[in-house]
Amino acid sequence: MDDLLQKYNDFMRLNNCRAEYLLSNGQTIDFVYKEENFIHLLGLHKLIDIQLIQLFNDKTNKMVQTKYIISRIKKGKLTDAMVRASVFYNDISERYENFSYDNLTTLNYTDAVINFNPSLINSKIKSEERINKEYNHLGIAFDKNSNRRYIETFFHQDTDMYIKGQTIVKVKSFALYSPNNHVIVIDSF
């Protein structure tokens, strides 16, 4: 199976599942994994030399949206080989190569950064919370329109750049629930 399609299939195992983190300061962070976040989380939007991605990034183009890109992945029209051949692949290689079901679901054994301050590192990331494990970062943002949190970003970083100088809070427990609210996993630390 094509590696890009495998990444999509792995992510779909989490589609509509709810993750919930209880932090040592008493705060709870929860979000739902959504299919529409897949392309951005994987970093495909950064591969602007691929025509399909150019059309996707064009906000005036109403045809090439997330569902269309995903249909191309499913049909083998956007493949791992195409992603890796992009001149911009190095911009996403760490994220792409570390993107897996295991990495998305084992981020629970770690710390959280609350009220992430992007100005400390001149970052454009808007996430309010960051959940980190061995420098795999899962950025969670809040959508004021829906009044819900969503995954803004996932990436791998070899250094502590994104957590250095930030306020760190320990994760006390993690739970993952299926779309029908059955427990998949609960863990305490």
PDB file of C-alpha atoms in Angstrom:
ATOM      1  CA  MET A   1       0.000   0.000   0.000  1.00  0.00           C
ATOM      2  CA  ASP A   2       1.190   3.506  -0.793  1.00  0.00           C
ATOM      3  CA  ASP A   3       2.693   5.155   2.313  1.00  0.00           C
ATOM      4  CA  LEU A   4       0.582   8.318   1.941  1.00  0.00           C
ATOM      5  CA  LEU A   5      -2.573   6.218   1.747  1.00  0.00           C
ATOM      6  CA  GLN A   6      -1.387   4.252   4.789  1.00  0.00           C
ATOM      7  CA  LYS A   7      -0.941   7.504   6.737  1.00  0.00           C
ATOM      8  CA  TYR A   8      -4.478   8.509   5.773  1.00  0.00           C
ATOM      9  CA  ASN A   9      -5.897   5.119   6.785  1.00  0.00           C
ATOM     10  CA  ASP A  10      -4.047   5.273  10.112  1.00  0.00           C
ATOM     11  CA  PHE A  11      -5.423   8.747  10.763  1.00  0.00           C
ATOM     12  CA  MET A  12      -8.938   7.609   9.898  1.00  0.00           C
ATOM     13  CA  ARG A  13      -8.740   5.094  12.741  1.00  0.00           C
ATOM     14  CA  LEU A  14      -8.924   8.226  14.915  1.00  0.00           C
ATOM     15  CA  ASN A  15     -11.599  10.064  12.912  1.00  0.00           C
ATOM     16  CA  ASN A  16     -14.260  11.468  15.258  1.00  0.00           C
ATOM     17  CA  CYS A  17     -12.485  10.008  18.298  1.00  0.00           C
ATOM     18  CA  ARG A  18     -12.182  12.376  21.252  1.00  0.00           C
ATOM     19  CA  ALA A  19      -8.930  12.825  23.135  1.00  0.00           C
ATOM     20  CA  GLU A  20      -9.002  14.222  26.647  1.00  0.00           C
ATOM     21  CA  TYR A  21      -6.008  15.361  28.707  1.00  0.00           C
ATOM     22  CA  LEU A  22      -6.274  16.200  32.419  1.00  0.00           C
ATOM     23  CA  LEU A  23      -3.398  18.434  33.477  1.00  0.00           C
ATOM     24  CA  SER A  24      -1.734  18.852  36.856  1.00  0.00           C
ATOM     25  CA  ASN A  25      -3.158  22.385  37.128  1.00  0.00           C
ATOM     26  CA  GLY A  26      -6.710  20.971  36.932  1.00  0.00           C
ATOM     27  CA  GLN A  27      -7.325  22.101  33.363  1.00  0.00           C
ATOM     28  CA  THR A  28      -8.802  19.674  30.847  1.00  0.00           C
ATOM     29  CA  ILE A  29      -7.900  19.858  27.162  1.00  0.00           C
ATOM     30  CA  ASP A  30     -10.031  17.848  24.780  1.00  0.00           C
ATOM     31  CA  PHE A  31     -10.478  17.739  21.035  1.00  0.00           C
ATOM     32  CA  VAL A  32     -11.902  15.531  18.312  1.00  0.00           C
ATOM     33  CA  TYR A  33      -9.781  14.114  15.491  1.00  0.00           C
ATOM     34  CA  LYS A  34     -11.383  15.210  12.203  1.00  0.00           C
ATOM     35  CA  GLU A  35     -10.686  14.054   8.663  1.00  0.00           C
ATOM     36  CA  GLU A  36     -10.578  17.662   7.451  1.00  0.00           C
ATOM     37  CA  ASN A  37      -7.441  18.251   9.569  1.00  0.00           C
ATOM     38  CA  PHE A  38      -5.428  15.475   7.882  1.00  0.00           C
ATOM     39  CA  ILE A  39      -3.901  17.451   4.992  1.00  0.00           C
ATOM     40  CA  HIS A  40      -2.744  20.303   7.188  1.00  0.00           C
ATOM     41  CA  LEU A  41      -1.456  18.015   9.957  1.00  0.00           C
ATOM     42  CA  LEU A  42       0.632  16.082   7.466  1.00  0.00           C
ATOM     43  CA  GLY A  43       1.967  19.322   5.966  1.00  0.00           C
ATOM     44  CA  LEU A  44       0.809  18.655   2.411  1.00  0.00           C
ATOM     45  CA  HIS A  45      -0.316  22.280   2.047  1.00  0.00           C
ATOM     46  CA  LYS A  46       3.371  23.281   2.049  1.00  0.00           C
ATOM     47  CA  LEU A  47       4.166  21.314  -1.137  1.00  0.00           C
ATOM     48  CA  ILE A  48       3.303  24.216  -3.416  1.00  0.00           C
ATOM     49  CA  ASP A  49       5.125  22.809  -6.442  1.00  0.00           C
ATOM     50  CA  ILE A  50       2.433  20.122  -6.762  1.00  0.00           C
ATOM     51  CA  GLN A  51      -0.355  21.557  -8.929  1.00  0.00           C
ATOM     52  CA  LEU A  52      -3.116  19.882  -6.937  1.00  0.00           C
ATOM     53  CA  ILE A  53      -1.787  21.505  -3.752  1.00  0.00           C
ATOM     54  CA  GLN A  54      -1.581  24.889  -5.499  1.00  0.00           C
ATOM     55  CA  LEU A  55      -5.281  24.569  -6.330  1.00  0.00           C
ATOM     56  CA  PHE A  56      -6.038  23.452  -2.765  1.00  0.00           C
ATOM     57  CA  ASN A  57      -4.221  26.488  -1.331  1.00  0.00           C
ATOM     58  CA  ASP A  58      -6.110  28.862  -3.660  1.00  0.00           C
ATOM     59  CA  LYS A  59      -8.954  30.081  -1.431  1.00  0.00           C
ATOM     60  CA  THR A  60     -11.000  31.104  -4.490  1.00  0.00           C
ATOM     61  CA  ASN A  61     -10.963  27.525  -5.817  1.00  0.00           C
ATOM     62  CA  LYS A  62     -14.106  25.851  -4.492  1.00  0.00           C
ATOM     63  CA  MET A  63     -13.545  22.504  -6.251  1.00  0.00           C
ATOM     64  CA  VAL A  64     -10.206  21.410  -4.815  1.00  0.00           C
ATOM     65  CA  GLN A  65     -11.048  21.178  -1.138  1.00  0.00           C
ATOM     66  CA  THR A  66     -10.033  18.640   1.505  1.00  0.00           C
ATOM     67  CA  LYS A  67     -12.449  15.935   0.319  1.00  0.00           C
ATOM     68  CA  TYR A  68     -11.095  16.214  -3.228  1.00  0.00           C
ATOM     69  CA  ILE A  69      -7.463  15.894  -2.111  1.00  0.00           C
ATOM     70  CA  ILE A  70      -8.376  12.865  -0.022  1.00  0.00           C
ATOM     71  CA  SER A  71     -10.189  11.286  -2.982  1.00  0.00           C
ATOM     72  CA  ARG A  72      -6.979  11.718  -5.018  1.00  0.00           C
ATOM     73  CA  ILE A  73      -4.989   9.986  -2.261  1.00  0.00           C
ATOM     74  CA  LYS A  74      -7.489   7.099  -2.177  1.00  0.00           C
ATOM     75  CA  LYS A  75      -7.356   6.708  -5.968  1.00  0.00           C
ATOM     76  CA  GLY A  76      -3.553   6.795  -6.093  1.00  0.00           C
ATOM     77  CA  LYS A  77      -3.471  10.135  -7.928  1.00  0.00           C
ATOM     78  CA  LEU A  78      -1.567  11.809  -5.089  1.00  0.00           C
ATOM     79  CA  THR A  79       1.067   9.416  -3.787  1.00  0.00           C
ATOM     80  CA  ASP A  80       3.952   9.076  -1.383  1.00  0.00           C
ATOM     81  CA  ALA A  81       6.374   9.211  -4.326  1.00  0.00           C
ATOM     82  CA  MET A  82       4.877  12.547  -5.456  1.00  0.00           C
ATOM     83  CA  VAL A  83       5.124  13.966  -1.938  1.00  0.00           C
ATOM     84  CA  ARG A  84       8.748  12.886  -1.570  1.00  0.00           C
ATOM     85  CA  ALA A  85       9.600  14.248  -5.052  1.00  0.00           C
ATOM     86  CA  SER A  86       8.428  17.745  -4.141  1.00  0.00           C
ATOM     87  CA  VAL A  87      11.215  20.316  -3.915  1.00  0.00           C
ATOM     88  CA  PHE A  88       9.532  21.409  -0.678  1.00  0.00           C
ATOM     89  CA  TYR A  89       9.545  17.928   0.876  1.00  0.00           C
ATOM     90  CA  ASN A  90      12.421  18.842   3.215  1.00  0.00           C
ATOM     91  CA  ASP A  91      10.090  21.432   4.783  1.00  0.00           C
ATOM     92  CA  ILE A  92       7.763  18.643   5.940  1.00  0.00           C
ATOM     93  CA  SER A  93      10.003  15.554   6.001  1.00  0.00           C
ATOM     94  CA  GLU A  94      10.256  15.284   9.806  1.00  0.00           C
ATOM     95  CA  ARG A  95       6.510  15.789  10.200  1.00  0.00           C
ATOM     96  CA  TYR A  96       5.682  13.417   7.346  1.00  0.00           C
ATOM     97  CA  GLU A  97       8.013  10.646   8.446  1.00  0.00           C
ATOM     98  CA  ASN A  98       6.871  10.841  12.090  1.00  0.00           C
ATOM     99  CA  PHE A  99       3.162  11.023  11.293  1.00  0.00           C
ATOM    100  CA  SER A 100       1.611   7.773  12.489  1.00  0.00           C
ATOM    101  CA  TYR A 101      -1.244   6.434  14.547  1.00  0.00           C
ATOM    102  CA  ASP A 102       1.215   5.574  17.306  1.00  0.00           C
ATOM    103  CA  ASN A 103       2.767   9.038  17.407  1.00  0.00           C
ATOM    104  CA  LEU A 104      -0.639  10.721  17.410  1.00  0.00           C
ATOM    105  CA  THR A 105      -1.902   8.547  20.257  1.00  0.00           C
ATOM    106  CA  THR A 106       1.216   8.234  22.422  1.00  0.00           C
ATOM    107  CA  LEU A 107       1.615  11.954  22.901  1.00  0.00           C
ATOM    108  CA  ASN A 108      -0.136  11.364  26.205  1.00  0.00           C
ATOM    109  CA  TYR A 109       3.017  10.329  28.096  1.00  0.00           C
ATOM    110  CA  THR A 110       4.349  13.818  28.408  1.00  0.00           C
ATOM    111  CA  ASP A 111       4.041  17.491  29.242  1.00  0.00           C
ATOM    112  CA  ALA A 112       1.787  20.253  27.979  1.00  0.00           C
ATOM    113  CA  VAL A 113       2.501  23.895  27.272  1.00  0.00           C
ATOM    114  CA  ILE A 114      -0.468  26.079  28.196  1.00  0.00           C
ATOM    115  CA  ASN A 115      -0.913  29.500  26.572  1.00  0.00           C
ATOM    116  CA  PHE A 116       1.884  28.885  24.070  1.00  0.00           C
ATOM    117  CA  ASN A 117       3.759  32.135  23.425  1.00  0.00           C
ATOM    118  CA  PRO A 118       4.865  32.114  19.761  1.00  0.00           C
ATOM    119  CA  SER A 119       6.736  35.413  20.119  1.00  0.00           C
ATOM    120  CA  LEU A 120       9.449  33.673  22.171  1.00  0.00           C
ATOM    121  CA  ILE A 121      10.614  31.960  18.983  1.00  0.00           C
ATOM    122  CA  ASN A 122       9.089  34.156  16.235  1.00  0.00           C
ATOM    123  CA  SER A 123       6.530  31.482  15.359  1.00  0.00           C
ATOM    124  CA  LYS A 124       3.271  31.962  13.446  1.00  0.00           C
ATOM    125  CA  ILE A 125       1.608  29.010  15.210  1.00  0.00           C
ATOM    126  CA  LYS A 126      -1.620  30.054  16.946  1.00  0.00           C
ATOM    127  CA  SER A 127      -2.046  26.998  19.188  1.00  0.00           C
ATOM    128  CA  GLU A 128      -2.959  27.780  22.752  1.00  0.00           C
ATOM    129  CA  GLU A 129      -1.803  24.398  24.014  1.00  0.00           C
ATOM    130  CA  ARG A 130       0.984  22.107  22.909  1.00  0.00           C
ATOM    131  CA  ILE A 131       1.303  18.490  23.908  1.00  0.00           C
ATOM    132  CA  ASN A 132       4.853  17.242  23.513  1.00  0.00           C
ATOM    133  CA  LYS A 133       6.640  13.890  23.528  1.00  0.00           C
ATOM    134  CA  GLU A 134      10.285  13.616  22.534  1.00  0.00           C
ATOM    135  CA  TYR A 135       9.668  16.744  20.474  1.00  0.00           C
ATOM    136  CA  ASN A 136       6.670  15.420  18.599  1.00  0.00           C
ATOM    137  CA  HIS A 137       4.333  18.393  18.933  1.00  0.00           C
ATOM    138  CA  LEU A 138       0.564  18.356  18.733  1.00  0.00           C
ATOM    139  CA  GLY A 139      -0.802  21.912  18.643  1.00  0.00           C
ATOM    140  CA  ILE A 140      -4.354  22.422  19.881  1.00  0.00           C
ATOM    141  CA  ALA A 141      -6.217  25.637  19.031  1.00  0.00           C
ATOM    142  CA  PHE A 142      -9.638  26.941  20.005  1.00  0.00           C
ATOM    143  CA  ASP A 143     -12.263  27.771  17.375  1.00  0.00           C
ATOM    144  CA  LYS A 144     -14.416  30.608  18.725  1.00  0.00           C
ATOM    145  CA  ASN A 145     -17.103  29.974  16.089  1.00  0.00           C
ATOM    146  CA  SER A 146     -17.741  26.355  17.098  1.00  0.00           C
ATOM    147  CA  ASN A 147     -16.612  26.839  20.709  1.00  0.00           C
ATOM    148  CA  ARG A 148     -14.432  23.706  20.361  1.00  0.00           C
ATOM    149  CA  ARG A 149     -10.753  22.822  20.242  1.00  0.00           C
ATOM    150  CA  TYR A 150      -9.162  21.279  17.175  1.00  0.00           C
ATOM    151  CA  ILE A 151      -5.744  19.990  16.156  1.00  0.00           C
ATOM    152  CA  GLU A 152      -3.975  22.891  14.530  1.00  0.00           C
ATOM    153  CA  THR A 153      -0.637  21.255  13.853  1.00  0.00           C
ATOM    154  CA  PHE A 154       1.477  18.154  14.289  1.00  0.00           C
ATOM    155  CA  PHE A 155       5.215  18.146  13.694  1.00  0.00           C
ATOM    156  CA  HIS A 156       8.482  16.654  14.860  1.00  0.00           C
ATOM    157  CA  GLN A 157      11.319  18.854  16.075  1.00  0.00           C
ATOM    158  CA  ASP A 158      14.832  17.644  16.896  1.00  0.00           C
ATOM    159  CA  THR A 159      15.381  20.401  19.465  1.00  0.00           C
ATOM    160  CA  ASP A 160      13.425  21.837  22.398  1.00  0.00           C
ATOM    161  CA  MET A 161      12.875  25.090  20.461  1.00  0.00           C
ATOM    162  CA  TYR A 162       9.077  25.039  20.787  1.00  0.00           C
ATOM    163  CA  ILE A 163       8.986  24.329  24.514  1.00  0.00           C
ATOM    164  CA  LYS A 164      12.027  26.255  25.734  1.00  0.00           C
ATOM    165  CA  GLY A 165      10.956  29.178  27.908  1.00  0.00           C
ATOM    166  CA  GLN A 166       7.288  28.117  27.837  1.00  0.00           C
ATOM    167  CA  THR A 167       5.263  27.230  30.919  1.00  0.00           C
ATOM    168  CA  ILE A 168       5.167  23.445  31.221  1.00  0.00           C
ATOM    169  CA  VAL A 169       2.330  21.566  32.939  1.00  0.00           C
ATOM    170  CA  LYS A 170       2.401  17.819  33.580  1.00  0.00           C
ATOM    171  CA  VAL A 171      -0.270  15.591  32.062  1.00  0.00           C
ATOM    172  CA  LYS A 172      -2.021  13.652  34.868  1.00  0.00           C
ATOM    173  CA  SER A 173      -4.209  11.454  32.691  1.00  0.00           C
ATOM    174  CA  PHE A 174      -5.177  10.770  29.129  1.00  0.00           C
ATOM    175  CA  ALA A 175      -8.308   9.195  27.677  1.00  0.00           C
ATOM    176  CA  LEU A 176      -9.259   8.359  24.117  1.00  0.00           C
ATOM    177  CA  TYR A 177     -12.924   7.755  23.314  1.00  0.00           C
ATOM    178  CA  SER A 178     -14.499   6.228  20.217  1.00  0.00           C
ATOM    179  CA  PRO A 179     -17.071   8.260  18.230  1.00  0.00           C
ATOM    180  CA  ASN A 180     -19.857   6.580  20.228  1.00  0.00           C
ATOM    181  CA  ASN A 181     -18.073   7.529  23.483  1.00  0.00           C
ATOM    182  CA  HIS A 182     -16.707   4.087  24.360  1.00  0.00           C
ATOM    183  CA  VAL A 183     -13.328   4.101  26.075  1.00  0.00           C
ATOM    184  CA  ILE A 184     -10.451   3.096  23.803  1.00  0.00           C
ATOM    185  CA  VAL A 185      -7.740   3.840  26.364  1.00  0.00           C
ATOM    186  CA  ILE A 186      -7.410   5.573  29.714  1.00  0.00           C
ATOM    187  CA  ASP A 187      -4.047   6.128  31.358  1.00  0.00           C
ATOM    188  CA  SER A 188      -2.931   8.002  34.463  1.00  0.00           C
ATOM    189  CA  PHE A 189       0.528   9.223  35.381  1.00  0.00           C
TER     190      PHE A 189
END
